[in-house]
mmCIF file of C-alpha atoms and ligand atoms in Angstrom:
data_model
loop_
_atom_site.group_PDB
_atom_site.id
_atom_site.type_symbol
_atom_site.label_atom_id
_atom_site.label_comp_id
_atom_site.label_asym_id
_atom_site.label_seq_id
_atom_site.Cartn_x
_atom_site.Cartn_y
_atom_site.Cartn_z
ATOM 1 C CA MET A 1 11.758 -5.694 -14.746
ATOM 2 C CA SER A 2 9.113 -3.144 -13.707
ATOM 3 C CA VAL A 3 5.506 -4.339 -13.849
ATOM 4 C CA LEU A 4 4.006 -1.073 -12.632
ATOM 5 C CA ILE A 5 5.327 2.433 -13.185
ATOM 6 C CA ALA A 6 3.485 5.474 -11.806
ATOM 7 C CA LYS A 7 4.819 8.944 -12.443
ATOM 8 C CA GLY A 8 3.700 12.235 -10.920
ATOM 9 C CA LEU A 9 0.481 10.747 -9.502
ATOM 10 C CA LYS A 10 -1.702 13.310 -7.802
ATOM 11 C CA LYS A 11 -5.043 13.163 -6.082
ATOM 12 C CA TYR A 12 -6.513 16.461 -4.968
ATOM 13 C CA TYR A 13 -9.936 16.795 -3.369
ATOM 14 C CA ARG A 14 -11.961 19.897 -2.913
ATOM 15 C CA SER A 15 -12.255 20.591 0.776
ATOM 16 C CA ALA A 16 -15.110 22.718 2.087
ATOM 17 C CA GLY A 17 -13.907 25.848 3.901
ATOM 18 C CA GLY A 18 -14.236 25.973 7.648
ATOM 19 C CA PHE A 19 -16.744 28.164 9.474
ATOM 20 C CA PHE A 20 -14.617 31.264 9.051
ATOM 21 C CA LEU A 21 -13.343 30.384 5.586
ATOM 22 C CA ARG A 22 -15.120 31.258 2.395
ATOM 23 C CA GLY A 23 -15.169 28.937 -0.605
ATOM 24 C CA SER A 24 -13.161 25.754 -0.775
ATOM 25 C CA ARG A 25 -9.539 24.681 -0.613
ATOM 26 C CA GLN A 26 -7.658 21.773 -2.045
ATOM 27 C CA LEU A 27 -6.804 18.725 -0.019
ATOM 28 C CA ARG A 28 -3.626 17.327 -1.548
ATOM 29 C CA ALA A 29 -3.871 13.660 -0.536
ATOM 30 C CA VAL A 30 -1.297 12.468 -3.076
ATOM 31 C CA ASP A 31 0.960 15.145 -4.475
ATOM 32 C CA GLY A 32 3.193 13.993 -7.319
ATOM 33 C CA VAL A 33 4.272 10.459 -6.433
ATOM 34 C CA ASP A 34 6.554 8.260 -8.549
ATOM 35 C CA ILE A 35 6.416 4.550 -7.798
ATOM 36 C CA GLU A 36 7.874 1.523 -9.531
ATOM 37 C CA LEU A 37 7.117 -2.111 -8.700
ATOM 38 C CA GLU A 38 9.697 -4.705 -9.710
ATOM 39 C CA LYS A 39 8.401 -8.116 -10.791
ATOM 40 C CA GLY A 40 8.377 -10.624 -7.929
ATOM 41 C CA LYS A 41 9.545 -8.043 -5.366
ATOM 42 C CA THR A 42 7.905 -6.184 -2.495
ATOM 43 C CA LEU A 43 7.827 -2.440 -2.122
ATOM 44 C CA GLY A 44 6.890 -1.365 1.408
ATOM 45 C CA LEU A 45 5.046 1.950 1.578
ATOM 46 C CA VAL A 46 5.122 3.512 5.019
ATOM 47 C CA GLY A 47 3.843 6.653 6.703
ATOM 48 C CA GLU A 48 1.620 7.878 9.512
ATOM 49 C CA SER A 49 -2.133 7.729 9.034
ATOM 50 C CA GLY A 50 -3.403 10.552 6.855
ATOM 51 C CA CYS A 51 -0.193 10.716 4.769
ATOM 52 C CA GLY A 52 -1.999 9.565 1.600
ATOM 53 C CA LYS A 53 -0.712 6.000 1.324
ATOM 54 C CA SER A 54 -4.168 4.382 1.183
ATOM 55 C CA THR A 55 -5.312 6.929 -1.403
ATOM 56 C CA LEU A 56 -2.214 6.126 -3.456
ATOM 57 C CA ALA A 57 -3.013 2.393 -3.196
ATOM 58 C CA ARG A 58 -6.551 3.061 -4.451
ATOM 59 C CA LEU A 59 -5.246 5.143 -7.356
ATOM 60 C CA LEU A 60 -3.080 2.244 -8.511
ATOM 61 C CA LEU A 61 -6.194 0.062 -8.869
ATOM 62 C CA ARG A 62 -8.240 2.935 -10.303
ATOM 63 C CA LEU A 63 -10.681 2.618 -7.442
ATOM 64 C CA GLU A 64 -10.212 6.379 -7.601
ATOM 65 C CA GLU A 65 -9.158 8.437 -10.618
ATOM 66 C CA PRO A 66 -5.983 10.510 -10.233
ATOM 67 C CA THR A 67 -6.080 14.282 -10.693
ATOM 68 C CA ASP A 68 -2.840 14.041 -12.687
ATOM 69 C CA GLY A 69 -0.005 11.674 -13.518
ATOM 70 C CA THR A 70 0.619 8.509 -15.509
ATOM 71 C CA LEU A 71 0.239 4.839 -14.640
ATOM 72 C CA GLU A 72 1.585 1.941 -16.695
ATOM 73 C CA ILE A 73 0.909 -1.670 -15.834
ATOM 74 C CA ASP A 74 2.747 -4.272 -17.888
ATOM 75 C CA GLY A 75 3.591 -1.605 -20.423
ATOM 76 C CA THR A 76 -0.074 -0.604 -20.904
ATOM 77 C CA ASP A 77 -1.395 2.882 -20.185
ATOM 78 C CA PHE A 78 -3.765 1.806 -17.394
ATOM 79 C CA LEU A 79 -5.421 5.225 -17.150
ATOM 80 C CA ALA A 80 -6.508 5.126 -20.804
ATOM 81 C CA LEU A 81 -8.412 1.837 -20.457
ATOM 82 C CA LYS A 82 -12.210 1.743 -20.392
ATOM 83 C CA GLY A 83 -15.047 -0.787 -20.172
ATOM 84 C CA ARG A 84 -14.143 -4.375 -20.914
ATOM 85 C CA GLU A 85 -10.447 -3.609 -21.451
ATOM 86 C CA LEU A 86 -10.256 -2.014 -18.016
ATOM 87 C CA ARG A 87 -12.059 -4.943 -16.370
ATOM 88 C CA ARG A 88 -9.649 -7.383 -18.026
ATOM 89 C CA ALA A 89 -6.572 -5.393 -17.019
ATOM 90 C CA ARG A 90 -7.869 -4.905 -13.464
ATOM 91 C CA ARG A 91 -7.735 -8.645 -12.921
ATOM 92 C CA LYS A 92 -3.942 -8.350 -12.930
ATOM 93 C CA ILE A 93 -3.855 -6.050 -9.893
ATOM 94 C CA GLN A 94 -5.795 -6.996 -6.782
ATOM 95 C CA MET A 95 -6.157 -5.541 -3.335
ATOM 96 C CA ILE A 96 -6.112 -7.021 0.149
ATOM 97 C CA PHE A 97 -7.858 -4.760 2.645
ATOM 98 C CA GLN A 98 -7.116 -3.787 6.223
ATOM 99 C CA ASP A 99 -10.375 -4.969 7.701
ATOM 100 C CA PRO A 100 -11.116 -8.444 6.408
ATOM 101 C CA TYR A 101 -14.579 -8.401 7.948
ATOM 102 C CA SER A 102 -16.027 -5.277 6.371
ATOM 103 C CA SER A 103 -14.476 -6.164 3.001
ATOM 104 C CA LEU A 104 -16.326 -9.513 2.877
ATOM 105 C CA ASN A 105 -20.033 -9.793 2.087
ATOM 106 C CA PRO A 106 -21.579 -11.335 5.257
ATOM 107 C CA ARG A 107 -24.385 -12.917 3.219
ATOM 108 C CA LEU A 108 -22.059 -14.847 0.909
ATOM 109 C CA THR A 109 -20.403 -18.110 1.935
ATOM 110 C CA VAL A 110 -16.634 -18.211 1.768
ATOM 111 C CA GLY A 111 -16.895 -20.484 -1.288
ATOM 112 C CA SER A 112 -19.182 -18.048 -3.144
ATOM 113 C CA THR A 113 -16.954 -15.102 -2.159
ATOM 114 C CA ILE A 114 -13.871 -16.740 -3.645
ATOM 115 C CA ALA A 115 -15.747 -18.149 -6.666
ATOM 116 C CA GLU A 116 -17.224 -14.773 -7.658
ATOM 117 C CA GLY A 117 -14.124 -13.463 -9.456
ATOM 118 C CA ILE A 118 -13.434 -16.835 -11.080
ATOM 119 C CA ARG A 119 -16.902 -16.801 -12.619
ATOM 120 C CA ILE A 120 -16.913 -13.109 -13.594
ATOM 121 C CA HIS A 121 -13.633 -13.476 -15.469
ATOM 122 C CA GLY A 122 -14.545 -16.884 -16.949
ATOM 123 C CA LEU A 123 -11.450 -18.537 -15.467
ATOM 124 C CA ALA A 124 -13.288 -21.839 -14.806
ATOM 125 C CA ARG A 125 -16.727 -23.346 -15.349
ATOM 126 C CA GLY A 126 -19.050 -25.818 -13.577
ATOM 127 C CA ALA A 127 -17.337 -28.244 -11.211
ATOM 128 C CA ASP A 128 -13.944 -26.721 -12.030
ATOM 129 C CA VAL A 129 -14.938 -23.582 -10.121
ATOM 130 C CA GLU A 130 -15.418 -25.625 -6.949
ATOM 131 C CA ARG A 131 -12.133 -27.469 -7.547
ATOM 132 C CA ARG A 132 -10.312 -24.162 -7.998
ATOM 133 C CA VAL A 133 -11.848 -22.716 -4.805
ATOM 134 C CA SER A 134 -10.755 -25.829 -2.854
ATOM 135 C CA GLU A 135 -7.245 -25.397 -4.232
ATOM 136 C CA LEU A 136 -7.221 -21.757 -3.098
ATOM 137 C CA LEU A 137 -8.465 -22.713 0.392
ATOM 138 C CA ASP A 138 -5.518 -25.142 0.625
ATOM 139 C CA GLN A 139 -3.135 -22.474 -0.598
ATOM 140 C CA VAL A 140 -4.137 -19.981 2.104
ATOM 141 C CA GLY A 141 -4.245 -22.607 4.871
ATOM 142 C CA LEU A 142 -8.011 -22.843 5.387
ATOM 143 C CA PRO A 143 -9.895 -26.165 5.717
ATOM 144 C CA ARG A 144 -12.026 -27.176 2.735
ATOM 145 C CA ALA A 145 -15.035 -27.172 5.070
ATOM 146 C CA ALA A 146 -14.725 -23.368 5.041
ATOM 147 C CA TYR A 147 -16.354 -23.445 1.585
ATOM 148 C CA SER A 148 -19.926 -23.473 2.870
ATOM 149 C CA ARG A 149 -19.417 -21.338 5.959
ATOM 150 C CA TYR A 150 -19.934 -17.591 6.444
ATOM 151 C CA PRO A 151 -17.357 -14.885 7.275
ATOM 152 C CA HIS A 152 -18.708 -14.308 10.819
ATOM 153 C CA GLU A 153 -17.836 -17.925 11.697
ATOM 154 C CA PHE A 154 -14.113 -17.151 11.346
ATOM 155 C CA SER A 155 -11.474 -15.311 13.352
ATOM 156 C CA GLY A 156 -9.860 -12.110 12.044
ATOM 157 C CA GLY A 157 -6.796 -13.986 10.784
ATOM 158 C CA GLN A 158 -8.922 -16.596 9.011
ATOM 159 C CA ARG A 159 -11.051 -13.869 7.423
ATOM 160 C CA GLN A 160 -7.876 -12.240 6.132
ATOM 161 C CA ARG A 161 -6.961 -15.611 4.596
ATOM 162 C CA VAL A 162 -10.352 -15.572 2.833
ATOM 163 C CA GLY A 163 -9.560 -12.066 1.559
ATOM 164 C CA ILE A 164 -6.220 -13.303 0.240
ATOM 165 C CA ALA A 165 -7.863 -16.317 -1.464
ATOM 166 C CA ARG A 166 -10.412 -14.001 -3.066
ATOM 167 C CA ALA A 167 -7.619 -11.789 -4.413
ATOM 168 C CA LEU A 168 -5.673 -14.806 -5.723
ATOM 169 C CA ALA A 169 -8.762 -16.327 -7.358
ATOM 170 C CA VAL A 170 -8.451 -14.078 -10.413
ATOM 171 C CA GLU A 171 -4.762 -14.940 -10.893
ATOM 172 C CA PRO A 172 -3.255 -11.491 -10.412
ATOM 173 C CA ASP A 173 0.381 -10.507 -10.971
ATOM 174 C CA ILE A 174 0.337 -7.628 -8.483
ATOM 175 C CA ILE A 175 -1.168 -7.488 -4.984
ATOM 176 C CA VAL A 176 -1.694 -4.184 -3.225
ATOM 177 C CA ALA A 177 -1.954 -5.036 0.468
ATOM 178 C CA ASP A 178 -3.343 -2.020 2.344
ATOM 179 C CA GLU A 179 -2.421 -2.460 6.028
ATOM 180 C CA PRO A 180 -3.245 -6.186 5.736
ATOM 181 C CA VAL A 181 -2.226 -7.055 9.301
ATOM 182 C CA SER A 182 -2.841 -3.905 11.321
ATOM 183 C CA ALA A 183 -6.304 -5.062 12.489
ATOM 184 C CA LEU A 184 -4.930 -8.424 13.676
ATOM 185 C CA ASP A 185 -3.332 -9.651 16.920
ATOM 186 C CA VAL A 186 0.463 -9.575 16.870
ATOM 187 C CA SER A 187 0.751 -13.393 16.886
ATOM 188 C CA VAL A 188 -1.604 -13.646 13.907
ATOM 189 C CA GLN A 189 0.191 -10.834 12.055
ATOM 190 C CA ALA A 190 3.318 -12.981 11.688
ATOM 191 C CA GLN A 191 1.281 -15.887 10.291
ATOM 192 C CA ILE A 192 -0.344 -13.694 7.629
ATOM 193 C CA ILE A 193 2.981 -12.075 6.718
ATOM 194 C CA ASN A 194 4.560 -15.536 6.368
ATOM 195 C CA LEU A 195 1.647 -16.682 4.220
ATOM 196 C CA LEU A 196 2.056 -13.662 1.929
ATOM 197 C CA ALA A 197 5.801 -14.373 1.659
ATOM 198 C CA ASP A 198 5.159 -18.048 0.775
ATOM 199 C CA LEU A 199 2.596 -17.086 -1.862
ATOM 200 C CA GLN A 200 4.999 -14.572 -3.366
ATOM 201 C CA ARG A 201 7.715 -17.225 -3.627
ATOM 202 C CA ASP A 202 5.358 -19.862 -5.086
ATOM 203 C CA LEU A 203 3.415 -17.658 -7.488
ATOM 204 C CA GLY A 204 5.981 -14.985 -8.390
ATOM 205 C CA LEU A 205 3.694 -12.217 -7.136
ATOM 206 C CA THR A 206 4.650 -8.556 -6.935
ATOM 207 C CA TYR A 207 3.566 -6.713 -3.781
ATOM 208 C CA LEU A 208 2.950 -3.183 -2.676
ATOM 209 C CA PHE A 209 2.743 -3.573 1.097
ATOM 210 C CA VAL A 210 1.238 -0.526 2.787
ATOM 211 C CA ALA A 211 1.739 -0.018 6.530
ATOM 212 C CA HIS A 212 1.918 2.767 9.095
ATOM 213 C CA ASP A 213 4.638 0.964 11.023
ATOM 214 C CA LEU A 214 8.137 0.408 9.649
ATOM 215 C CA GLY A 215 8.499 -2.642 11.915
ATOM 216 C CA VAL A 216 5.787 -4.477 9.949
ATOM 217 C CA VAL A 217 7.434 -4.019 6.549
ATOM 218 C CA GLU A 218 11.035 -4.588 7.701
ATOM 219 C CA HIS A 219 11.202 -8.292 6.903
ATOM 220 C CA VAL A 220 8.902 -8.421 3.878
ATOM 221 C CA SER A 221 10.172 -5.537 1.757
ATOM 222 C CA ASP A 222 12.955 -5.482 -0.793
ATOM 223 C CA ARG A 223 12.628 -1.745 -1.008
ATOM 224 C CA ILE A 224 10.805 0.811 1.148
ATOM 225 C CA SER A 225 9.314 4.183 0.264
ATOM 226 C CA VAL A 226 8.418 6.552 3.083
ATOM 227 C CA MET A 227 5.503 8.908 2.535
ATOM 228 C CA TYR A 228 4.755 12.177 4.312
ATOM 229 C CA LEU A 229 1.865 14.508 3.510
ATOM 230 C CA GLY A 230 1.231 13.102 0.046
ATOM 231 C CA ARG A 231 4.854 12.838 -1.099
ATOM 232 C CA ILE A 232 7.610 10.241 -1.012
ATOM 233 C CA VAL A 233 10.402 11.645 1.159
ATOM 234 C CA GLU A 234 12.765 8.678 1.062
ATOM 235 C CA SER A 235 13.084 5.515 -0.999
ATOM 236 C CA ALA A 236 15.817 2.910 -0.498
ATOM 237 C CA PRO A 237 16.614 -0.814 -0.350
ATOM 238 C CA ALA A 238 15.032 -2.049 2.911
ATOM 239 C CA LYS A 239 18.290 -3.046 4.631
ATOM 240 C CA GLU A 240 19.987 0.273 3.885
ATOM 241 C CA LEU A 241 16.978 2.274 5.007
ATOM 242 C CA PHE A 242 16.995 0.480 8.354
ATOM 243 C CA SER A 243 20.735 0.653 8.914
ATOM 244 C CA ASP A 244 21.203 4.231 7.723
ATOM 245 C CA PRO A 245 18.026 6.310 7.333
ATOM 246 C CA LEU A 246 18.707 9.553 5.470
ATOM 247 C CA HIS A 247 15.554 11.619 5.896
ATOM 248 C CA PRO A 248 14.882 12.910 9.438
ATOM 249 C CA TYR A 249 11.270 11.670 9.142
ATOM 250 C CA THR A 250 12.444 8.118 8.368
ATOM 251 C CA ALA A 251 14.848 8.344 11.300
ATOM 252 C CA GLY A 252 11.958 9.432 13.527
ATOM 253 C CA LEU A 253 9.729 6.563 12.359
ATOM 254 C CA LEU A 254 12.550 4.101 13.019
ATOM 255 C CA ALA A 255 13.154 5.519 16.467
ATOM 256 C CA SER A 256 9.495 5.072 17.326
ATOM 257 C CA ILE A 257 9.480 1.303 16.699
ATOM 258 C CA PRO A 258 9.225 0.098 20.326
ATOM 259 C CA THR A 259 10.713 -3.382 20.109
ATOM 260 C CA ALA A 260 12.675 -3.374 16.896
ATOM 261 C CA THR A 261 16.215 -4.688 16.517
ATOM 262 C CA PRO A 262 17.768 -5.644 19.867
ATOM 263 C CA GLY A 263 20.199 -2.992 20.952
ATOM 264 C CA ARG A 264 18.611 -0.260 18.865
ATOM 265 C CA ARG A 265 18.385 2.831 20.989
ATOM 266 C CA ILE A 266 14.819 4.001 21.503
ATOM 267 C CA LYS A 267 14.643 7.744 21.116
ATOM 268 C CA ALA A 268 11.678 10.049 21.406
ATOM 269 C CA ALA A 269 9.187 9.598 18.587
ATOM 270 C CA ILE A 270 8.541 12.439 16.145
ATOM 271 C CA SER A 271 7.105 15.418 17.962
ATOM 272 C CA GLY A 272 3.769 17.001 17.083
ATOM 273 C CA ASP A 273 0.987 15.887 14.775
ATOM 274 C CA VAL A 274 0.923 15.563 11.002
ATOM 275 C CA PRO A 275 -0.291 18.938 9.632
ATOM 276 C CA SER A 276 -3.582 18.948 7.741
ATOM 277 C CA PRO A 277 -3.290 18.044 4.046
ATOM 278 C CA VAL A 278 -5.425 21.141 3.280
ATOM 279 C CA ASP A 279 -2.787 23.291 4.930
ATOM 280 C CA ILE A 280 0.560 21.763 3.989
ATOM 281 C CA PRO A 281 3.477 23.853 5.312
ATOM 282 C CA ASP A 282 5.531 25.802 2.757
ATOM 283 C CA GLY A 283 9.021 24.593 1.925
ATOM 284 C CA CYS A 284 9.795 21.111 3.227
ATOM 285 C CA SER A 285 6.430 19.881 4.525
ATOM 286 C CA PHE A 286 8.224 18.206 7.460
ATOM 287 C CA HIS A 287 9.973 21.371 8.666
ATOM 288 C CA THR A 288 7.413 22.058 11.419
ATOM 289 C CA ARG A 289 8.423 18.793 13.130
ATOM 290 C CA CYS A 290 11.991 18.323 11.945
ATOM 291 C CA PRO A 291 14.762 18.468 14.586
ATOM 292 C CA LYS A 292 17.308 19.300 11.859
ATOM 293 C CA ALA A 293 15.445 22.096 10.038
ATOM 294 C CA PHE A 294 17.708 24.920 8.904
ATOM 295 C CA GLY A 295 17.956 27.827 6.423
ATOM 296 C CA PRO A 296 16.005 26.821 3.289
ATOM 297 C CA CYS A 297 13.665 24.282 4.915
ATOM 298 C CA GLY A 298 10.791 26.651 5.708
ATOM 299 C CA SER A 299 10.575 28.268 2.282
ATOM 300 C CA GLU A 300 11.966 25.972 -0.427
ATOM 301 C CA THR A 301 10.613 22.512 -1.246
ATOM 302 C CA PRO A 302 13.300 19.837 -1.652
ATOM 303 C CA ARG A 303 12.743 17.438 -4.549
ATOM 304 C CA LEU A 304 13.113 13.666 -4.221
ATOM 305 C CA GLU A 305 16.526 12.998 -5.749
ATOM 306 C CA GLU A 306 19.013 10.155 -5.884
ATOM 307 C CA VAL A 307 21.818 10.854 -3.419
ATOM 308 C CA SER A 308 23.682 7.554 -3.864
ATOM 309 C CA SER A 309 23.082 4.395 -5.876
ATOM 310 C CA GLY A 310 19.431 3.356 -5.397
ATOM 311 C CA ARG A 311 18.900 5.789 -2.516
ATOM 312 C CA CYS A 312 16.622 8.781 -2.925
ATOM 313 C CA THR A 313 15.573 11.420 -0.441
ATOM 314 C CA ALA A 314 13.866 14.803 -0.435
ATOM 315 C CA CYS A 315 15.862 16.775 2.121
ATOM 316 C CA TRP A 316 18.063 19.875 1.982
ATOM 317 C CA LEU A 317 20.670 18.158 4.172
ATOM 318 C CA TYR A 318 21.743 16.120 1.137
ATOM 319 C CA LYS A 319 21.776 18.851 -1.522
ATOM 320 C CA GLU A 320 25.061 20.315 -2.660
HETATM 321 FE FE1 LIG B 1 14.345 18.558 7.936
HETATM 322 FE FE2 LIG B 1 15.049 20.477 6.260
HETATM 323 FE FE3 LIG B 1 15.469 17.943 5.599
HETATM 324 FE FE4 LIG B 1 13.014 18.932 5.673
HETATM 325 S S1 LIG B 1 14.629 19.530 4.289
HETATM 326 S S2 LIG B 1 13.663 16.996 6.480
HETATM 327 S S3 LIG B 1 13.112 20.325 7.392
HETATM 328 S S4 LIG B 1 16.418 19.063 7.271
#
């Protein structure tokens, strides 16, 4: 069952022209993305920095308003909601941020940080708030003594646990985790990923797990969507995407994982830089870096289409 369905989501910004350019141009950060989150499952969303994945994550929470597209959460038109209705619906979708330090208020104790949402949404009162916060501290593996301490007294991994407890405090169904481990040491990354997996199993949560590295999402995702310059270029069940990537960009990302599956041959990573989103190449936006570019790639844009059961890609190599 789908708990979130986004169709044709776009976010365009006006970009000031450079020194030699008059007027303004459009920066197409998200350019017609379809996304579907299945209840209790994890969708990994992967792409290099600047590909629009964080903007897409923010659109799903309406931290930014889309330029176009539709967004349904639990069958409700999320984009049509206003005021109190929006606040109530927003409780159901929460975000975990990349940098757990800057996303926490340094002047609030951990207890107050976690309790804030509980109070705002009236989920508990009086002593029950404290009891609920203690329960959440247990759930994320922090000592109860953390209640009266401040964020700066904790390590990066512990601060991320506080961020997770704060997100869970309002009893969400969906968690959007935007690069939740990329600011952490590798040893701590595994602990946070395991914690998120345990919470998903215990609470039936649905995740969108955003990362720039396919290696990070390999073991947590049921399905993976790969994003390039504002568009999804491949979407597939995680195992199939790893064993048989279809899109040359996915293949390049896989090849650039340094210590992935033993025996996997390490090839050269994708050449060149991601083009600017204000100057997206015509045709397939990957053609300037693609080792397999041919005839139509530089002039005609391939659409994301299903090429076999559950496997979609936007590449001319797979069109009839
Ligand atoms: Fe490469 Fe062409 Fe496929 Fe784009 S459409 S990924 S340029 S082969």
